[in-house]
Amino acid sequence: MPKKLTSEFNQQTQPVRKHKVFNNWDIVTKGWYVACESSELKSGKVLSTYLNGQKLVLWRTKDGVACTDGFCPHMGVDLAIGKVVDEKLQCFFHHWQFDKGANCVHIPCGEEVPKNLKFNSYATEEKYGHIWVWPEAQTEEAVLDIPGLEGHELIYKADKAYERTCHYHITMINGIDPQHLRTVHNISIDMDIDIDETKSNHIEFTLNGKFPKATLQERMGKFLLGESYSYSMKYADGCLAALTMLRGAKLFNKYALPELKMLFAYSLVEEGKILVRPIFVNKKSKGIFAPFFNFFKLFMTKRFFKMLQGEDGMVYENIRFNTTAFLKLDAPVVKYISYLNRLEDSSWSRPSK
Ligand code: FES
Ligand SMILES: [Fe+2]
């Protein structure tokens, strides 16, 4: 048994169709990618990170986090061994200094800055306890607001990041693949699916259905949460997904329950391997019992996530995703793939092999 089933296997008998963006390891779409947790970047220190095939460095300035390419544009020294001097990044070797826009602003030995320095900066944002990087210097786009949480004070907690051996475009399908909801999760697929594509780089699926009464799990669901269930998945830029569970749910059909929300932030590790960062997010409760409610909401989100993940996580190891045999029922997946293929690629994409 080989250690890893690479794309070379079954190439003659089961070739994979190459898409413009979907499941294409050469493409990095414009979008927000997590570089690290906020607490990992200490003030005055330089942090090295690997993201989507790039080695980057990060440091803090008065007006936010700076992020540039990871090698000095002079002779290519690793900038992670440099230091922060007056909010500039100083290379260890010849002490050239760079500002947050990746401009060389000081050369101690006095000569002029060469004109053709190839060195880039990247837009950053701190949100949900993480530092996010955009693969271009400028962006108009903020890190996704989770539907229903816009403008609220938030609580969040990152779960342990994990790797998968398939592209994140494929793992992201999990929430919207109707057939497997029946066969793996025992949920009725007699449901309404509402698709919102009001913004070209976002797509949101809302799924509503009635609990059937066949299994114990279904009868329990119906007893606790009422006749119907609803959840939504919102995708941003093909690399970030917001899941809302228990939409409009009422305990014993009477008491409104808080919606449970989480993000899946994805990035590429290398061809054939991705990193998934789950982040549980909710509205911050106020009042005397707030610490209990806050803990409980994040705890329940984690329980639901672990339950769903445990039921079908193994599907995504060694999957060879095929896009030529869809049924009518797979329409949401088809829609999602065409959304991905419309997204813009970025400066981090590699030339196609
Ligand atoms: S290699 Fe960085 S300043 Fe020379
Ligand atoms: Fe699933």
XYZ file of C-alpha atoms and ligand atoms in Angstrom:
358
model
C 0.000 0.000 0.000
C 1.546 3.359 -0.983
C 1.780 6.029 1.722
C -0.238 8.524 -0.266
C -2.594 8.095 -3.222
C -1.275 10.852 -5.484
C -3.073 12.133 -8.581
C -0.937 9.748 -10.667
C -3.074 6.787 -9.572
C -5.813 5.652 -11.993
C -4.850 8.432 -14.405
C -5.546 6.238 -17.446
C -8.826 4.774 -16.206
C -10.229 7.557 -14.007
C -8.642 10.839 -15.145
C -9.673 13.933 -13.211
C -11.138 16.784 -15.209
C -9.181 19.980 -14.530
C -11.398 22.957 -13.687
C -10.531 26.646 -13.944
C -10.675 27.090 -10.141
C -12.593 24.215 -8.511
C -10.274 21.525 -7.106
C -7.344 23.152 -8.925
C -4.195 23.055 -6.784
C -2.455 25.695 -8.923
C -5.021 28.397 -8.160
C -5.181 30.548 -5.031
C -8.294 32.717 -5.232
C -8.372 36.261 -3.896
C -9.713 35.774 -0.385
C -8.853 35.900 3.308
C -6.544 33.171 4.637
C -5.586 32.638 8.281
C -1.848 33.147 8.865
C -1.872 32.486 12.625
C -3.762 33.090 15.842
C -3.485 36.705 17.062
C -1.746 35.605 20.268
C 1.114 34.041 18.272
C 2.315 37.431 16.983
C 3.971 39.352 19.802
C 4.585 43.072 19.519
C 8.129 43.884 18.334
C 8.740 40.337 17.035
C 8.876 38.930 13.503
C 6.800 35.835 12.802
C 7.418 33.509 9.884
C 4.469 31.629 8.398
C 3.801 29.303 5.447
C 0.543 29.867 3.625
C -0.662 28.584 0.251
C 2.857 27.891 -1.018
C 4.229 31.236 0.249
C 6.712 31.895 3.001
C 5.647 35.164 4.622
C 6.691 37.339 7.561
C 4.403 39.289 9.856
C 5.022 42.010 12.406
C 2.902 44.503 14.291
C 2.821 48.250 13.647
C 0.760 51.049 15.250
C -1.953 50.666 12.631
C -2.208 46.930 12.361
C -0.277 43.902 11.232
C 2.244 44.134 8.396
C 2.830 41.188 6.102
C 5.418 40.822 3.337
C 7.159 38.096 1.355
C 9.466 36.045 3.557
C 12.842 36.466 1.805
C 14.861 39.667 1.673
C 14.735 41.174 -1.828
C 18.454 42.025 -1.600
C 20.151 38.605 -1.358
C 17.265 36.423 -0.244
C 18.018 36.009 3.464
C 15.160 34.652 5.572
C 13.526 37.772 7.015
C 12.292 35.822 10.042
C 15.796 36.193 11.544
C 15.553 39.977 11.166
C 14.054 42.329 13.721
C 11.563 45.150 14.066
C 13.166 48.616 14.338
C 10.898 51.689 14.589
C 7.996 49.702 13.087
C 10.180 48.709 10.094
C 11.394 45.222 9.367
C 15.193 45.102 9.353
C 16.987 42.288 7.536
C 19.631 40.514 9.638
C 22.307 40.505 6.942
C 22.892 44.067 5.634
C 20.263 45.863 7.764
C 18.105 47.044 4.884
C 14.805 48.220 6.329
C 11.319 47.739 4.873
C 8.045 49.458 5.748
C 4.633 47.762 5.854
C 4.135 48.495 2.151
C 7.282 46.431 1.352
C 9.228 49.575 0.352
C 12.917 49.599 1.173
C 13.314 52.799 3.226
C 16.863 52.529 4.560
C 20.189 51.041 3.446
C 22.897 51.692 6.089
C 25.768 51.415 3.629
C 24.335 54.303 1.750
C 23.677 53.428 -1.860
C 20.363 53.953 -3.657
C 17.647 51.304 -3.577
C 17.801 49.190 -6.772
C 14.777 49.876 -9.004
C 13.812 46.284 -9.717
C 13.379 44.921 -6.192
C 10.757 42.147 -6.320
C 9.104 42.310 -2.948
C 5.410 42.367 -2.031
C 3.245 43.353 0.881
C -0.170 41.859 1.647
C -3.330 43.286 3.185
C -4.126 41.959 6.681
C -7.010 42.013 9.137
C -7.375 40.786 12.725
C -10.752 39.191 13.376
C -12.186 36.218 15.293
C -8.881 35.948 17.251
C -6.814 35.350 14.097
C -4.603 37.257 11.677
C -5.926 36.993 8.121
C -3.891 37.716 5.006
C -5.146 38.647 1.524
C -2.856 37.557 -1.346
C -2.576 41.095 -2.771
C -1.474 44.443 -1.272
C -4.935 46.030 -1.504
C -8.458 44.817 -0.901
C -11.853 46.410 -0.483
C -13.193 43.242 1.086
C -13.367 42.657 4.879
C -13.133 39.188 6.441
C -16.611 37.642 6.163
C -19.204 38.721 8.718
C -21.057 35.624 9.815
C -24.752 36.053 8.883
C -26.710 37.180 11.945
C -23.642 38.378 13.864
C -23.001 41.633 11.975
C -22.320 44.517 14.377
C -22.499 42.356 17.528
C -19.878 41.873 20.204
C -18.552 38.360 19.679
C -17.056 35.427 21.523
C -14.895 32.939 19.644
C -12.706 29.934 20.168
C -10.475 28.113 17.717
C -10.591 24.331 17.666
C -7.514 22.294 16.807
C -6.564 22.755 13.138
C -6.398 19.536 11.124
C -5.147 18.368 7.741
C -7.022 16.637 4.952
C -5.673 14.958 1.838
C -8.074 16.550 -0.631
C -8.663 20.081 -1.862
C -10.755 22.283 0.436
C -13.163 22.954 -2.419
C -14.215 19.340 -1.951
C -14.492 19.265 1.852
C -16.586 22.449 1.595
C -19.243 20.500 -0.303
C -20.135 18.542 2.824
C -22.818 20.930 4.042
C -24.716 21.132 0.756
C -24.583 17.623 -0.690
C -28.237 16.506 -0.345
C -27.821 12.768 -0.983
C -25.321 12.170 1.819
C -27.552 13.977 4.316
C -29.899 11.003 3.934
C -27.378 8.181 3.603
C -24.763 9.286 6.146
C -26.495 11.702 8.539
C -30.027 10.230 8.452
C -31.618 13.591 7.678
C -34.596 13.910 5.368
C -33.660 15.186 1.928
C -37.198 16.302 1.330
C -36.074 19.899 1.833
C -36.158 23.393 0.389
C -32.831 24.791 -0.669
C -32.544 28.524 -1.042
C -29.459 29.877 -2.839
C -28.353 33.502 -2.458
C -25.744 34.799 -4.901
C -26.213 38.543 -4.445
C -22.443 39.107 -4.293
C -20.277 37.500 -6.947
C -17.622 36.229 -4.503
C -20.164 34.854 -1.991
C -22.769 32.118 -2.188
C -25.138 31.137 0.607
C -27.226 27.974 0.808
C -30.089 27.755 3.293
C -31.569 24.296 3.774
C -34.945 23.750 5.468
C -36.652 20.426 6.005
C -38.945 18.429 8.225
C -37.581 15.879 10.660
C -38.744 12.440 9.561
C -39.646 10.019 12.331
C -37.915 6.876 11.161
C -34.869 6.673 13.425
C -34.355 7.338 17.106
C -32.127 10.326 16.203
C -34.901 11.791 14.036
C -37.565 11.275 16.712
C -35.262 12.857 19.333
C -34.589 15.801 16.993
C -38.295 16.305 16.486
C -39.082 15.993 20.200
C -36.414 18.520 21.224
C -36.413 20.964 18.335
C -39.878 20.825 16.775
C -41.141 19.759 13.357
C -38.469 21.227 11.135
C -34.776 22.012 10.974
C -32.877 24.728 9.148
C -29.221 25.484 8.629
C -27.135 27.567 6.260
C -23.685 27.559 4.699
C -22.202 30.784 3.384
C -19.030 30.578 1.311
C -16.679 33.517 0.729
C -14.008 33.601 -1.973
C -13.859 29.818 -2.180
C -11.673 29.576 0.955
C -13.875 30.416 3.931
C -17.224 28.951 5.005
C -19.670 30.079 7.702
C -22.051 27.439 9.052
C -25.175 28.399 11.017
C -26.878 25.505 12.793
C -30.221 25.454 14.649
C -31.638 28.316 12.594
C -34.906 29.371 14.231
C -34.914 26.259 16.473
C -37.167 26.155 19.533
C -36.659 23.802 22.442
C -39.823 21.660 22.845
C -41.254 23.848 20.087
C -41.510 26.681 22.613
C -38.254 28.275 23.798
C -36.050 29.991 21.206
C -32.557 28.477 21.134
C -29.437 30.404 20.157
C -28.201 29.675 16.655
C -24.813 27.935 16.668
C -22.225 29.378 14.325
C -18.758 28.504 13.183
C -16.221 29.229 10.491
C -14.072 26.869 8.476
C -10.942 28.722 7.329
C -8.979 26.833 4.697
C -5.509 27.013 3.202
C -3.212 24.849 1.080
C -0.258 23.107 2.740
C 1.132 21.453 -0.395
C -0.369 19.678 -3.399
C -2.644 16.981 -1.957
C -2.797 18.455 1.545
C -4.856 21.250 3.130
C -5.211 22.795 6.568
C -8.678 23.315 8.065
C -9.076 25.752 10.958
C -12.457 25.482 12.719
C -13.413 28.626 14.681
C -16.545 28.642 16.871
C -18.177 32.089 17.023
C -21.249 33.490 18.744
C -22.871 36.630 20.129
C -21.489 37.668 23.472
C -24.173 37.315 26.166
C -24.595 40.070 28.751
C -25.606 39.910 32.415
C -24.861 37.865 35.457
C -25.042 34.457 33.755
C -23.059 35.621 30.704
C -19.932 33.518 31.440
C -22.098 30.401 31.646
C -24.096 31.168 28.458
C -20.973 32.112 26.524
C -19.235 28.909 27.515
C -22.341 26.846 26.783
C -22.866 28.255 23.257
C -19.274 27.585 22.181
C -19.328 24.183 23.888
C -22.534 23.139 22.081
C -21.179 24.367 18.732
C -18.125 22.183 19.244
C -20.302 19.151 20.166
C -22.418 19.532 17.000
C -19.288 20.017 14.872
C -17.598 16.917 16.310
C -20.751 14.861 15.799
C -21.070 15.831 12.116
C -17.333 15.511 11.478
C -17.202 12.050 13.062
C -19.914 10.757 10.752
C -18.176 11.371 7.434
C -14.678 12.854 7.862
C -13.119 9.703 6.359
C -14.779 10.382 2.979
C -12.315 13.178 2.323
C -9.168 11.089 2.616
C -8.129 9.916 -0.852
C -11.298 11.058 -2.616
C -10.940 11.409 -6.422
C -13.758 13.858 -7.050
C -15.651 13.283 -10.270
C -17.803 15.953 -11.910
C -19.296 13.951 -14.786
C -21.979 11.835 -13.091
C -24.204 14.262 -11.175
C -27.916 13.588 -10.643
C -30.654 16.255 -10.587
C -30.473 15.995 -6.799
C -26.853 17.153 -6.907
C -27.922 20.558 -8.301
C -26.605 22.542 -5.262
C -23.161 20.992 -5.792
C -23.225 21.904 -9.496
C -24.198 25.482 -8.602
C -21.397 25.667 -6.038
C -18.796 24.435 -8.560
C -19.829 27.045 -11.104
C -19.601 29.745 -8.375
C -16.004 28.651 -7.644
C -15.043 28.653 -11.302
C -16.115 32.326 -11.520
C -13.740 33.481 -8.731
C -10.641 35.547 -9.451
C -7.205 34.054 -8.932
C -4.425 35.973 -7.194
C -0.700 36.663 -7.286
C -0.159 33.407 -5.344
C -1.529 31.156 -8.102
C 1.084 29.047 -9.889
C 1.415 28.750 -13.657
C -0.553 25.648 -14.738
C 1.557 22.550 -15.315
S 20.241 40.148 2.282
Fe 18.893 41.368 3.368
S 19.830 43.286 3.430
Fe 21.161 42.082 2.264
Fe -21.663 15.502 6.178
